[in-house]
Amino acid sequence: MITLHQLDFVTDIMLFLSMAILVVPFAKLIRVGTIVGYLIAGVILGPWGIGQYLGSPFSAPDELRPIGELGVVMLLFLIGLELNPGRLWSLRKEIFGSGSAQVGFSALLIGLAIYFAGLTWQKSLIIGLSLALSSTALSLRILQDRGDRTTPMGQTSIAILLFQDMMIVPILALMAIVAPVPIDTGQRPGWETALIMASTVLLLVAVGRYLLTPLFRLFARIGAREMMTASALLTVLGAATLMKAVGLSSALGAFIAGVMLAESSFRHELEADLEPFRGLLLGFFFITVGMSIDLNFVYQNWVVVLACSFGLMVVKCLSIFSVTRLSGHTPENSLQIGGLLAQAGEFGFVIFSASVAVDLLNPHQSSLLSAIISFTMAFTLLSVWLSQWFGVKLRPEPVKPDIPNTEGGRTNVLVIGFGRFGQLASQMLIAQGSTVTVLDTDAQHIREASRFGYRIYYGDGRRLNVLRAAGAENASVIAVCTERAETTSQIVRMTKTQFPLAKIFARAHDRRHAIQLVTAGADYQLRETLESALQFGREILEELGEDEDRTYEILADVRRRDAELLALQQVGGLYAGYKQFKLPDVPVKPLIKPKSESTALNEPARRLAEAEKKAEKEQSENSEKTSPHKPSSD
């Protein structure tokens, strides 16, 4: 039986979901972003909106903050999953060069302005570093919508965002050092904090290497996918709880948990499984942040909020422009990067909320800073448009990108399925130096391939989020080499729709399946037995004494007629066009003469037998007419 308390809880959840469903799509429709939509939904539900009439928890948003922070924990875990050593190394110059310079220069300018405004150096340091970060979610979404992720501008933007993501944890750790120590926790020397942090990190790394990876391999082998999701959730929450238990940030624990699994073959599957939780919980977090914004304070200080928002975006845009120009970008690219990353990031909400908890900032300062972040996010699309407009004015003739960065760009080939067919195809690609990423659901295949240096991950190619996580959007070719025909057809249809720029190569299991794949949109299909059978037949011809050149001519002719037949069958069905194969007429005769006439078991069989007899009779008559007559004895 549902109690009154449980009913109130269900009603609260319904209100949250209803407001998100109403407001967020509208925000997306007017192109201000889903994050701003969640913030607006929070403002409406908060104590300065309808929450004042609904009572707790809407009138007291701090009660909901722990639940909302789970979204941040999940986001940091997924960021850690993407920060594998290989990706960091491919963009090392951009990440640690442009990224560190941008964060340092922006933080210096912002921090000095805040310090001269009258705040302490501790507050100026944390606020400057926090506002120097940009919105990863918003910036990446804009790059994706514009198709700029693989351009030099997009690659540099992503590199800067990666460095900013890595700065979140140091900022949280720095905040714990410079903030006033809470009364109930006692004093802790800095060396002790560092020792505890190092020990906990080593413990998490050991657990990930010696426990989690074998556990995921076991679940994959027995087919218990739901256990992998449960284990991933337990890993995230366990790491976050462990770090919080030793007095550190739960977000730090989630980040480390992600990094320690970044090299795992199951990374893409984990990312796909946790993505729905991340999106929903992070949306809930932004709603709670919106509920915490003091509208009365913003209303009384709206001039300050607008001025600070505008000033922050100008300072960040100019600092990013300067840094990227020094690294060799064109003025147009530099201005576009500055306009894209000029806003403050969502992690500012996290840092400023945590700053209030450790008495580094007061609630009014946190509300002002949160409002500034919200306004800069809302103005991002305007800054992007302005940077494009002014960038065109700065464009030289002819336009040549200064940094043709291909490292970390397009993946040449994404191979789905690593059985015998996929393995042989991948060997040729890797031998030529192509960049190949492989997806498979067989733990044995993954373990064996990893020993030979293949970049292979556990993931179901039928799941769109797994394909996106594996880089299908940036792949030049998607090779579908799965074992089952139904699975191959399903993947081809989905990839053709979702990734139209990629060429789709597919493994066909038979002629009927080949026709289905062509209809589904495959750019190239190959029946798995075709080439081996043709080569087999050619070898037999050579053994029978046929000239080698002649056997290759026959092979080419059979291939040509097979392709023509397949084209006819796409239009007329499987049994169309067989006359393309002009084989000699060979009369079919039984080896043993039947002792009695055959009897049809049903009406269709009877009609078929009569048609065959009629055809045989006509063929016999035609043969008699065309055969030469013997000379007459006369």
XYZ file of C-alpha atoms in Angstrom, residues 125-384:
260
model
C 41.829 32.641 -6.900
C 38.948 30.146 -6.790
C 36.485 32.408 -8.627
C 39.058 33.281 -11.298
C 39.909 29.641 -11.968
C 36.248 28.598 -11.936
C 35.089 31.280 -14.368
C 38.049 30.532 -16.654
C 36.404 27.182 -17.421
C 33.866 26.905 -20.241
C 30.780 24.748 -20.688
C 31.892 21.415 -22.109
C 28.333 20.243 -22.737
C 27.255 23.437 -24.503
C 30.420 23.928 -26.569
C 30.613 20.350 -27.802
C 26.942 20.434 -28.753
C 27.474 23.578 -30.845
C 30.519 22.034 -32.542
C 28.528 18.908 -33.313
C 25.540 20.813 -34.690
C 27.797 22.874 -36.961
C 29.914 19.905 -38.057
C 33.129 21.561 -36.836
C 34.449 18.868 -34.500
C 37.173 17.709 -36.907
C 38.217 21.146 -38.178
C 41.340 22.853 -36.793
C 39.082 25.230 -34.854
C 37.072 22.324 -33.451
C 40.144 20.272 -32.546
C 41.716 23.156 -30.637
C 38.425 23.895 -28.869
C 38.135 20.264 -27.792
C 41.751 20.252 -26.593
C 41.153 23.351 -24.456
C 37.963 21.818 -23.057
C 39.853 18.633 -22.186
C 42.422 20.599 -20.207
C 39.626 22.506 -18.487
C 38.002 19.199 -17.531
C 41.282 18.055 -16.026
C 41.465 21.297 -14.037
C 38.192 20.623 -12.209
C 39.728 18.193 -9.747
C 42.768 20.397 -8.933
C 40.433 23.360 -8.359
C 38.329 21.294 -5.946
C 41.471 20.144 -4.156
C 42.816 23.713 -4.056
C 39.522 24.957 -2.661
C 39.770 22.447 0.188
C 43.209 23.862 1.028
C 42.452 27.611 0.923
C 38.921 27.438 2.353
C 38.221 27.868 6.067
C 38.223 24.464 7.795
C 34.725 23.475 9.008
C 34.378 23.469 12.780
C 33.146 19.887 13.105
C 35.899 18.244 11.037
C 38.942 19.411 12.972
C 42.270 20.594 11.613
C 44.120 18.461 9.055
C 47.623 19.327 7.867
C 48.168 19.686 4.166
C 50.669 16.805 4.030
C 48.121 14.510 5.654
C 45.481 15.482 3.093
C 47.933 14.803 0.263
C 48.904 11.433 1.756
C 45.270 10.376 2.130
C 44.515 11.481 -1.436
C 47.484 9.566 -2.866
C 46.648 6.411 -0.905
C 43.008 6.512 -1.963
C 43.941 7.046 -5.609
C 46.314 4.068 -5.522
C 43.586 1.947 -3.940
C 41.095 2.881 -6.658
C 43.626 2.158 -9.420
C 44.393 -1.254 -7.919
C 40.696 -2.099 -7.678
C 40.144 -1.078 -11.290
C 43.081 -3.065 -12.651
C 42.791 -6.280 -10.653
C 39.084 -6.520 -9.880
C 36.831 -4.535 -12.230
C 38.295 -5.511 -15.614
C 38.226 -9.286 -14.881
C 34.730 -8.852 -13.466
C 33.482 -7.095 -16.615
C 35.117 -9.801 -18.745
C 33.242 -12.463 -16.780
C 29.912 -10.665 -17.201
C 30.532 -10.303 -20.941
C 31.352 -13.994 -21.325
C 28.178 -15.153 -19.551
C 26.045 -12.510 -21.300
C 24.960 -10.671 -18.120
C 24.861 -7.152 -19.575
C 22.631 -5.797 -16.806
C 25.295 -6.843 -14.301
C 27.826 -4.702 -16.164
C 25.541 -1.691 -15.763
C 25.025 -2.473 -12.078
C 28.776 -2.890 -11.569
C 29.489 0.404 -13.326
C 26.989 2.236 -11.109
C 28.471 0.565 -8.034
C 31.956 1.592 -9.163
C 30.977 5.243 -9.594
C 29.031 5.508 -6.349
C 31.587 3.458 -4.414
C 34.514 5.591 -5.555
C 32.580 8.785 -4.816
C 31.606 7.544 -1.350
C 35.163 6.441 -0.565
C 36.612 9.835 -1.446
C 33.940 11.609 0.560
C 34.624 9.347 3.550
C 38.248 10.509 3.690
C 37.200 14.138 3.488
C 37.728 14.734 -0.228
C 35.340 15.469 -3.092
C 32.980 12.754 -4.295
C 33.415 14.197 -7.797
C 37.142 13.481 -7.497
C 36.395 9.830 -6.771
C 34.129 9.529 -9.803
C 36.756 11.150 -12.014
C 39.463 8.731 -10.861
C 37.102 5.785 -11.368
C 36.575 6.902 -14.958
C 40.289 7.345 -15.648
C 41.154 3.912 -14.269
C 38.652 2.340 -16.704
C 39.584 4.544 -19.688
C 41.873 1.858 -21.147
C 39.376 -0.948 -20.572
C 37.928 -2.745 -23.596
C 34.491 -2.216 -22.050
C 34.783 1.579 -21.959
C 32.296 2.324 -24.756
C 29.714 -0.094 -23.375
C 29.973 1.501 -19.917
C 29.668 4.946 -21.436
C 26.549 3.938 -23.364
C 24.965 2.264 -20.323
C 25.533 5.240 -18.011
C 24.691 8.017 -20.477
C 20.918 8.001 -19.675
C 21.655 8.235 -15.943
C 24.089 11.080 -16.550
C 21.656 13.094 -18.646
C 18.720 12.712 -16.269
C 20.659 13.271 -13.045
C 22.648 16.169 -14.492
C 19.405 17.766 -15.632
C 18.099 17.339 -12.095
C 21.256 19.020 -10.800
C 20.746 22.046 -13.033
C 17.135 22.244 -11.881
C 18.289 22.385 -8.250
C 20.824 25.073 -9.194
C 18.069 27.106 -10.826
C 15.955 26.679 -7.700
C 18.838 28.075 -5.641
C 19.157 31.333 -7.624
C 17.895 34.197 -5.507
C 15.683 36.087 -7.941
C 15.184 38.945 -5.502
C 18.939 39.385 -5.302
C 19.289 39.191 -9.098
C 16.425 41.656 -9.562
C 18.016 44.121 -7.167
C 21.408 43.726 -8.865
C 20.425 43.099 -12.474
C 22.763 45.818 -13.745
C 25.702 44.164 -11.975
C 24.702 40.727 -13.292
C 24.460 41.905 -16.907
C 27.638 43.988 -16.702
C 29.642 41.160 -15.126
C 28.298 38.642 -17.650
C 29.213 40.864 -20.593
C 32.613 41.722 -19.111
C 33.420 38.079 -18.397
C 32.640 37.005 -21.958
C 34.722 39.831 -23.438
C 37.707 39.044 -21.193
C 37.584 35.320 -21.967
C 37.122 35.867 -25.697
C 40.113 38.220 -25.855
C 42.319 35.943 -23.743
C 41.460 32.881 -25.859
C 41.987 34.914 -29.042
C 45.454 35.935 -27.844
C 46.484 32.418 -26.824
C 45.322 30.746 -30.040
C 46.909 33.440 -32.221
C 50.235 32.791 -30.486
C 49.827 29.062 -31.179
C 49.502 29.749 -34.923
C 45.785 29.945 -35.693
C 44.365 32.430 -38.174
C 42.569 35.501 -36.770
C 39.254 34.069 -37.950
C 39.763 30.707 -36.229
C 41.046 32.359 -33.063
C 38.024 34.640 -32.842
C 35.637 31.739 -33.435
C 37.283 29.685 -30.682
C 37.032 32.684 -28.355
C 33.352 33.207 -29.139
C 32.597 29.518 -28.644
C 34.352 29.228 -25.266
C 33.520 32.688 -23.885
C 30.817 31.455 -21.506
C 31.384 30.156 -17.988
C 30.997 26.418 -17.455
C 28.542 24.223 -15.619
C 31.228 23.194 -13.158
C 31.161 26.706 -11.794
C 27.833 25.754 -10.222
C 29.503 22.782 -8.562
C 32.492 24.749 -7.310
C 30.478 27.706 -6.039
C 27.977 25.431 -4.296
C 30.855 23.598 -2.633
C 32.450 26.960 -1.745
C 29.379 27.912 0.259
C 29.525 24.580 2.100
C 33.124 25.275 3.233
C 32.429 28.957 4.041
C 34.624 30.292 1.248
C 31.699 32.189 -0.323
C 28.472 33.440 1.203
C 25.086 32.516 -0.320
C 24.627 35.948 -1.934
C 27.982 35.751 -3.703
C 27.183 32.233 -4.874
C 23.791 33.378 -6.216
C 25.410 36.271 -8.089
C 28.060 34.037 -9.641
C 25.493 31.366 -10.554
C 23.359 34.019 -12.228
C 26.396 35.251 -14.187
C 27.113 31.702 -15.383
C 23.482 31.281 -16.461
C 23.477 34.552 -18.397
C 26.767 33.765 -20.175
C 25.363 30.382 -21.237
C 22.236 32.055 -22.566
C 24.367 34.522 -24.571
C 26.672 31.841 -26.045
C 24.852 31.492 -29.355
C 24.959 35.268 -29.750
C 28.705 35.317 -29.091
C 29.224 32.482 -31.597
